[in-house]
Amino acid sequence: MQEKGISQAVIGRLPRYLRYLGELKENGVERVSSQELSTLMGVTASQIRQDFNNFGGFGQQGYGYNVDFLFTEISKILGLDREYNFVIIGAGNLGSALGNYLNFERRGFIFKGIFDKNPELVGKDVRGVKVKHINDLEDFLRNNAIDIAVLTIPKTGATLLVDTLVENGIRAIWNFAHVDLDVPEGVQVENVHLSDSLMKLSYNISRYDREKK
Ligand code: NAI
């Protein structure tokens, strides 16, 4: 499978394909045409074909796509054919909400620990995982195979923590702190800013209003 040069835009669309294919699978659907998928997802059939062609097609002329096969292949491309252990740093509103979200496990992301600097939060239960003090983080990382750190703390703390995370085996950071992190090569960072998504919404509201005038 040739993956070189695949745009981040295509990669960004794969989770959505996976979600729809997962639903088809659950409903017992065995095959789907690009036209059917297009109607279901509200994207053009040619976009779907183009996207899948990046990975060698997956489809068969006159048959369409085998849902199970396509689901498995896209899962593999997204690295979802294995499990990832994650810890959350910051057991406040956002950290606790993420820890309480069950569906990450369904995709193979396993919630292993949650840490905070506030001693009052230590021992608090987040879906069966007890909050530990941040001072225990290093030991925990050394003794457990953790792949991903989720940062739900303010930006100063996040910047200071990066070295500790990387030196103790963290391979990826899901970064909710509003700061760009400096990491060595080979460590992946995905920045999440919910307000970016909200701004897209406000852009679309105002664009609609402008066009109607
Ligand atoms: P919060 O105040 O409820 O929780 C933050 C927690 O982090 C507190 O329990 C605090 O004790 C802990 N903390 C602070 N520094 C720490 C450190 N160095 N080590 C360990 N624990 C530490 O705040 P909330 O609402 O959960 O937000 C957390 C952070 O995420 C904030 O900085 C906020 O700006 C950011 N945020 C980002 C969003 C995004 O879309 N990227 C959305 C919402 C919040």
mmCIF file of N, CA and C and ligand atoms in Angstrom, residues 88-97 115-119 121 124 132-135 137 151-161 175-179 191-196, ligand 1:
data_model
loop_
_atom_site.group_PDB
_atom_site.id
_atom_site.type_symbol
_atom_site.label_atom_id
_atom_site.label_comp_id
_atom_site.label_asym_id
_atom_site.label_seq_id
_atom_site.Cartn_x
_atom_site.Cartn_y
_atom_site.Cartn_z
ATOM 1 N N ILE A 88 -4.191 11.012 31.387
ATOM 2 C CA ILE A 88 -4.679 12.386 31.300
ATOM 3 C C ILE A 88 -3.956 13.213 32.354
ATOM 4 N N ILE A 89 -3.439 14.362 31.957
ATOM 5 C CA ILE A 89 -2.788 15.251 32.918
ATOM 6 C C ILE A 89 -3.699 16.454 33.110
ATOM 7 N N GLY A 90 -4.242 16.569 34.330
ATOM 8 C CA GLY A 90 -5.217 17.632 34.617
ATOM 9 C C GLY A 90 -6.586 17.016 34.809
ATOM 10 N N ALA A 91 -6.997 16.898 36.083
ATOM 11 C CA ALA A 91 -8.277 16.227 36.378
ATOM 12 C C ALA A 91 -9.374 17.245 36.660
ATOM 13 N N GLY A 92 -9.336 18.356 35.937
ATOM 14 C CA GLY A 92 -10.387 19.367 36.085
ATOM 15 C C GLY A 92 -11.598 19.023 35.236
ATOM 16 N N ASN A 93 -12.287 20.061 34.783
ATOM 17 C CA ASN A 93 -13.522 19.839 33.997
ATOM 18 C C ASN A 93 -13.265 19.019 32.745
ATOM 19 N N LEU A 94 -12.307 19.486 31.939
ATOM 20 C CA LEU A 94 -12.068 18.845 30.653
ATOM 21 C C LEU A 94 -11.442 17.450 30.814
ATOM 22 N N GLY A 95 -10.427 17.360 31.673
ATOM 23 C CA GLY A 95 -9.756 16.075 31.887
ATOM 24 C C GLY A 95 -10.725 15.019 32.393
ATOM 25 N N SER A 96 -11.576 15.409 33.347
ATOM 26 C CA SER A 96 -12.537 14.436 33.884
ATOM 27 C C SER A 96 -13.548 14.034 32.823
ATOM 28 N N ALA A 97 -13.984 15.012 32.015
ATOM 29 C CA ALA A 97 -14.962 14.694 30.966
ATOM 30 C C ALA A 97 -14.362 13.694 29.972
ATOM 31 N N PHE A 115 -3.818 12.410 36.373
ATOM 32 C CA PHE A 115 -2.921 13.082 37.324
ATOM 33 C C PHE A 115 -3.298 14.543 37.470
ATOM 34 N N ASP A 116 -3.059 15.053 38.687
ATOM 35 C CA ASP A 116 -3.333 16.477 38.924
ATOM 36 C C ASP A 116 -2.376 16.982 40.005
ATOM 37 N N LYS A 117 -2.141 18.288 39.973
ATOM 38 C CA LYS A 117 -1.243 18.839 41.001
ATOM 39 C C LYS A 117 -2.005 19.227 42.266
ATOM 40 N N ASN A 118 -3.332 19.276 42.161
ATOM 41 C CA ASN A 118 -4.146 19.658 43.313
ATOM 42 C C ASN A 118 -4.351 18.458 44.237
ATOM 43 N N PRO A 119 -3.768 18.503 45.453
ATOM 44 C CA PRO A 119 -3.870 17.341 46.360
ATOM 45 C C PRO A 119 -5.316 16.995 46.705
ATOM 46 N N LEU A 121 -7.718 16.733 44.771
ATOM 47 C CA LEU A 121 -8.336 15.867 43.752
ATOM 48 C C LEU A 121 -7.787 14.437 43.799
ATOM 49 N N LYS A 124 -9.796 10.964 43.791
ATOM 50 C CA LYS A 124 -11.114 11.097 43.146
ATOM 51 C C LYS A 124 -11.250 10.028 42.056
ATOM 52 N N LYS A 132 -4.188 10.508 40.606
ATOM 53 C CA LYS A 132 -2.910 10.456 41.329
ATOM 54 C C LYS A 132 -2.276 11.840 41.318
ATOM 55 N N HIS A 133 -1.356 12.058 42.255
ATOM 56 C CA HIS A 133 -0.659 13.344 42.274
ATOM 57 C C HIS A 133 0.350 13.402 41.132
ATOM 58 N N ILE A 134 0.525 14.583 40.591
ATOM 59 C CA ILE A 134 1.436 14.751 39.451
ATOM 60 C C ILE A 134 2.865 14.307 39.791
ATOM 61 N N ASN A 135 3.222 14.389 41.071
ATOM 62 C CA ASN A 135 4.576 13.948 41.466
ATOM 63 C C ASN A 135 4.786 12.451 41.234
ATOM 64 N N LEU A 137 3.782 10.935 38.555
ATOM 65 C CA LEU A 137 3.678 10.670 37.108
ATOM 66 C C LEU A 137 4.894 9.920 36.548
ATOM 67 N N LEU A 151 -3.134 16.330 27.488
ATOM 68 C CA LEU A 151 -2.845 17.483 28.336
ATOM 69 C C LEU A 151 -4.059 18.389 28.461
ATOM 70 N N THR A 152 -4.650 18.370 29.642
ATOM 71 C CA THR A 152 -5.799 19.245 29.907
ATOM 72 C C THR A 152 -5.449 20.138 31.094
ATOM 73 N N ILE A 153 -4.331 20.834 30.936
ATOM 74 C CA ILE A 153 -3.857 21.774 31.960
ATOM 75 C C ILE A 153 -3.509 23.086 31.251
ATOM 76 N N PRO A 154 -3.355 24.171 32.015
ATOM 77 C CA PRO A 154 -2.983 25.435 31.379
ATOM 78 C C PRO A 154 -1.617 25.368 30.701
ATOM 79 N N LYS A 155 -1.345 26.360 29.841
ATOM 80 C CA LYS A 155 -0.195 26.240 28.937
ATOM 81 C C LYS A 155 1.174 26.197 29.622
ATOM 82 N N THR A 156 1.371 26.937 30.710
ATOM 83 C CA THR A 156 2.699 26.934 31.346
ATOM 84 C C THR A 156 3.037 25.528 31.821
ATOM 85 N N GLY A 157 2.094 24.916 32.486
ATOM 86 C CA GLY A 157 2.306 23.558 32.991
ATOM 87 C C GLY A 157 2.594 22.605 31.850
ATOM 88 N N ALA A 158 1.891 22.772 30.744
ATOM 89 C CA ALA A 158 2.048 21.864 29.605
ATOM 90 C C ALA A 158 3.468 21.963 29.057
ATOM 91 N N THR A 159 3.954 23.164 28.876
ATOM 92 C CA THR A 159 5.297 23.353 28.330
ATOM 93 C C THR A 159 6.341 22.712 29.237
ATOM 94 N N LEU A 160 6.164 22.904 30.548
ATOM 95 C CA LEU A 160 7.152 22.377 31.506
ATOM 96 C C LEU A 160 7.156 20.846 31.560
ATOM 97 N N LEU A 161 6.038 20.256 31.217
ATOM 98 C CA LEU A 161 5.888 18.805 31.385
ATOM 99 C C LEU A 161 6.424 17.977 30.207
ATOM 100 N N ASN A 175 -2.964 17.430 22.744
ATOM 101 C CA ASN A 175 -2.734 18.667 23.465
ATOM 102 C C ASN A 175 -3.925 19.626 23.427
ATOM 103 N N PHE A 176 -4.569 19.763 24.582
ATOM 104 C CA PHE A 176 -5.680 20.713 24.689
ATOM 105 C C PHE A 176 -5.214 22.055 25.253
ATOM 106 N N ALA A 177 -3.970 22.111 25.745
ATOM 107 C CA ALA A 177 -3.457 23.377 26.278
ATOM 108 C C ALA A 177 -3.234 24.336 25.111
ATOM 109 N N HIS A 178 -3.514 25.599 25.344
ATOM 110 C CA HIS A 178 -3.422 26.546 24.229
ATOM 111 C C HIS A 178 -1.987 27.018 24.029
ATOM 112 N N VAL A 179 -1.122 26.100 23.638
ATOM 113 C CA VAL A 179 0.275 26.444 23.403
ATOM 114 C C VAL A 179 0.875 25.433 22.423
ATOM 115 N N ASN A 191 -2.860 19.016 18.250
ATOM 116 C CA ASN A 191 -3.452 20.115 19.020
ATOM 117 C C ASN A 191 -4.953 20.158 18.800
ATOM 118 N N VAL A 192 -5.676 20.321 19.875
ATOM 119 C CA VAL A 192 -7.134 20.426 19.754
ATOM 120 C C VAL A 192 -7.574 21.753 20.345
ATOM 121 N N HIS A 193 -8.249 22.532 19.536
ATOM 122 C CA HIS A 193 -8.812 23.782 20.035
ATOM 123 C C HIS A 193 -10.298 23.785 19.685
ATOM 124 N N LEU A 194 -11.131 23.511 20.665
ATOM 125 C CA LEU A 194 -12.565 23.436 20.382
ATOM 126 C C LEU A 194 -13.077 24.755 19.812
ATOM 127 N N SER A 195 -12.452 25.862 20.241
ATOM 128 C CA SER A 195 -12.937 27.155 19.759
ATOM 129 C C SER A 195 -12.697 27.321 18.248
ATOM 130 N N ASP A 196 -11.700 26.601 17.687
ATOM 131 C CA ASP A 196 -11.495 26.676 16.228
ATOM 132 C C ASP A 196 -12.746 26.168 15.512
HETATM 133 P P1 NAI B 1 -9.899 23.232 35.209
HETATM 134 O O1 NAI B 1 -9.391 24.396 35.966
HETATM 135 O O2 NAI B 1 -11.236 22.656 35.538
HETATM 136 O O3 NAI B 1 -8.826 22.029 35.335
HETATM 137 C C1 NAI B 1 -7.466 22.169 35.204
HETATM 138 C C2 NAI B 1 -6.817 21.178 36.159
HETATM 139 O O4 NAI B 1 -5.432 21.094 35.855
HETATM 140 C C3 NAI B 1 -6.940 21.591 37.615
HETATM 141 O O5 NAI B 1 -7.492 20.533 38.363
HETATM 142 C C4 NAI B 1 -5.507 21.900 38.035
HETATM 143 O O6 NAI B 1 -5.238 21.582 39.379
HETATM 144 C C5 NAI B 1 -4.727 21.025 37.094
HETATM 145 N N1 NAI B 1 -3.360 21.482 36.802
HETATM 146 C C6 NAI B 1 -2.941 22.711 36.499
HETATM 147 N N2 NAI B 1 -1.624 22.712 36.258
HETATM 148 C C7 NAI B 1 -1.198 21.435 36.409
HETATM 149 C C8 NAI B 1 0.051 20.803 36.276
HETATM 150 N N3 NAI B 1 1.151 21.458 35.928
HETATM 151 N N4 NAI B 1 0.117 19.479 36.500
HETATM 152 C C9 NAI B 1 -0.980 18.780 36.862
HETATM 153 N N5 NAI B 1 -2.191 19.331 37.003
HETATM 154 C C10 NAI B 1 -2.307 20.650 36.771
HETATM 155 O O7 NAI B 1 -9.817 23.644 33.701
HETATM 156 P P2 NAI B 1 -10.497 22.913 32.430
HETATM 157 O O8 NAI B 1 -11.745 23.591 32.105
HETATM 158 O O9 NAI B 1 -10.508 21.447 32.642
HETATM 159 O O10 NAI B 1 -9.435 23.274 31.302
HETATM 160 C C11 NAI B 1 -8.130 22.754 31.374
HETATM 161 C C12 NAI B 1 -7.232 23.451 30.373
HETATM 162 O O11 NAI B 1 -7.635 23.164 29.063
HETATM 163 C C13 NAI B 1 -7.278 24.986 30.505
HETATM 164 O O12 NAI B 1 -5.959 25.478 30.422
HETATM 165 C C14 NAI B 1 -8.083 25.452 29.339
HETATM 166 O O13 NAI B 1 -7.621 26.663 28.808
HETATM 167 C C15 NAI B 1 -7.872 24.345 28.334
HETATM 168 N N6 NAI B 1 -9.033 24.124 27.499
HETATM 169 C C16 NAI B 1 -8.787 23.875 26.183
HETATM 170 C C17 NAI B 1 -9.801 23.615 25.336
HETATM 171 C C18 NAI B 1 -9.483 23.324 23.926
HETATM 172 O O14 NAI B 1 -10.377 23.205 23.113
HETATM 173 N N7 NAI B 1 -8.232 23.199 23.581
HETATM 174 C C19 NAI B 1 -11.196 23.599 25.763
HETATM 175 C C20 NAI B 1 -11.362 23.824 27.191
HETATM 176 C C21 NAI B 1 -10.283 24.074 28.009
#
